[in-house]
Structures are given as structure tokens and as C-alpha cells.
Amino acid sequence: MAKSLGTSSPLTLPGPNAGVQLLRDLWVLAKARVVSLLVFTALVGELLAPNGIQHWPAALAGLLGIAFAGGAGGVLNQIVEPELDQHMRRTHRRPLAEGRIGRKGAIAYATVLLSVSIAVLWTWTNPLTLALTLLGTVGYGVVYTLYLKPSTPWNIVWGGLAGALPPLIGWTAVTGTVALLPLFLVALIFVWTPAHFWPLAIYCRRDYAKACIPMLPVTHGVDRTRKEILVYAVATWLVSLVPAFLNHDWIYGGIAWIAGAWFVGMALRLRKLPEGAEMDLYARKMFAFSISYLFLLFTALLVGKALLGYGIL
């Protein structure tokens, strides 16, 4: 039976460890682990930008702004769907789902995070960076959560654009302009997102069905979802190679080629496995690898730039 969400006081917790538990809940509510990936890709965008290090105050402000805005988006996402979270094994222990934090407290928390983000970006960066950050926050916290997720199985495709913006935001924070390289990094994350998330959706498909969320494995079946994962994995591989040509960075290009081939190979294996427990576990394994894969690509971009800067390449 779903827990009542209306009786908990906004930010009160019983017991001697209430303060520690509250900090943990605020950390989870802001989806700090997801935000860390956003901040990392934004940092790479800043470091790849011309003279990015010289503009370190704006760069630091950009990272703080993205972190706070990303946290606000995570809170907004959970404010909307605590009842749905109660039906999911991976989300039923979230603070709002269990009633440890009430909606009023969560709304206040999101307001503070977003206000700080706006103040930091407005003061130390530029209007373009602020606009892109707000676009990402609203895109995920409102458009994806309220409209796309409950209404279309292609929610993660269109909603993924919000999470793809940080490299461009990082670039604009230190340059105030848009360029081809960060746009391709946005495209990379955009096509990576479905191939990253749909394996998890396969693993959690029964929970999504129980919660009446129209994820692709629920509406179109596992086989169609695996085909789409393969398509997007190949697209990710191809797009990941473009920065190598833009930067003439063949160290990065080699890493992107090998890592992308491995990712496509995982998608092929997932496609061929018969439905069952082994397939479910492999889908979860592919989901976990996809996160490391993106970290590897963006780290390789920094390594390549460093080697180019020292004249090694």
C-alpha cells in the first residue's frame, strides 16, 4: 500500500541521528550522483574552451551554477512523482517516497537551490549561460517529469536534451559564445542517453509497468527496446569520433574508437540474449558500463588536449 505523503512535516526527522539523516536525504533529493556527471561534463567543456583556465572565476561560477540548478531539477523531479517512486525497487526508499521529507520542504529546498544558481550565474557568468542552465533545469524538472515521462515511450530521447547541455554551458561560461565542438559534445550525450537508460528500463520494466509509466520496454516490448539500444549505441560511437577530427586528436580518437566498439558489442550481446534473468543482469551491467564509458570519453578529451598543448601529438 502506498504511504501517505501528506502527514509528514516539511523537514523534521525523529531520533538522535536526525541531522545526519536529513543531510543524507537532501543529498539524495538533489540527485547528487547524477549531478556529479553533469558537473564533470561541464568542467570538460570549460577546459576545452580557449583560455578556459584564465577565466577561472567564471568557470568556477559556472560549475556551481550547474550543480545547484541540477540539484533543483532533481528535487523537482521527485516532488512530482513520490507515489510512482513507491512502486519502484530502486526509488521506493527516496525521502519523499517514504515521507521523511514533505512536499513543502522539498519545494523550499528546490527554490533555494535554483535561486542560488541564478544568483551565481547572473553575477559571475553571462546571460547565455544562465539561459542554457535554466533551459536544462526546466527541461528536466518540468517538461520531462510532468509531460514526457508519463505520456510517451520516447520520453528519454526528447528529455535527454536537458541533461546533454552541460558541456555547452561550461563552454559558454568562460567564452560567452557557442562553437562547433561543444555542440557535438551535446549531441554525443544526447544520443548516448537512450543507449544508457534503456538497459536500466529493461531491468526495471516490471516496476515501470506496475507504476504505469510508459517506458519503451513496457509499451513496445523488450525486443524493440534492444533494437533501439543498438541503434543509439552505434550513433553514440559515430558521434564520439567527430571531436577527434575537429581537434586532430588521434589519442582521443583511438580511445573513442575502442570504447565505442565495446559499447556496441555490449548492445549486440544484449540484443542476442534470450529474455530472462541472464538478460536482465546483463542489461544492468550495460547500464553501469555506460556511465564509465561517458566518463572515459570526456577524460580522454582532456588528456588529448593536454598532450596537444605540450606538443606530444
Tab-separated table of C-alpha atoms in Angstrom, residues 35 38-47 56-70 117 120-121 125 129 166 169-170 173:
chain	number	residue	atom	x	y	z
A	35	VAL	CA	24.587	15.995	-10.809
A	38	LEU	CA	26.617	16.965	-15.213
A	39	VAL	CA	29.289	18.992	-13.417
A	40	PHE	CA	32.076	16.815	-14.803
A	41	THR	CA	30.940	17.205	-18.412
A	42	ALA	CA	30.560	20.956	-17.844
A	43	LEU	CA	34.112	21.088	-16.448
A	44	VAL	CA	35.395	19.369	-19.568
A	45	GLY	CA	33.557	21.933	-21.683
A	46	GLU	CA	35.287	24.704	-19.746
A	47	LEU	CA	38.755	23.159	-20.003
A	56	TRP	CA	38.652	30.575	-13.657
A	57	PRO	CA	36.199	32.797	-11.676
A	58	ALA	CA	33.579	32.393	-14.404
A	59	ALA	CA	34.480	28.716	-14.748
A	60	LEU	CA	34.004	28.094	-11.032
A	61	ALA	CA	30.744	30.041	-11.026
A	62	GLY	CA	29.550	28.002	-13.983
A	63	LEU	CA	30.205	24.737	-12.159
A	64	LEU	CA	28.480	25.945	-9.005
A	65	GLY	CA	25.527	27.212	-11.003
A	66	ILE	CA	25.143	23.908	-12.835
A	67	ALA	CA	25.452	21.942	-9.595
A	68	PHE	CA	22.766	23.932	-7.796
A	69	ALA	CA	20.460	24.050	-10.820
A	70	GLY	CA	20.924	20.324	-11.437
A	117	SER	CA	22.186	29.042	-9.072
A	120	VAL	CA	25.772	32.894	-9.069
A	121	LEU	CA	25.382	32.617	-12.832
A	125	THR	CA	28.990	34.419	-15.871
A	129	THR	CA	24.995	30.596	-19.660
A	166	PRO	CA	26.367	20.967	-19.543
A	169	ILE	CA	27.074	25.545	-20.623
A	170	GLY	CA	30.645	25.104	-19.395
A	173	ALA	CA	30.522	30.227	-19.053
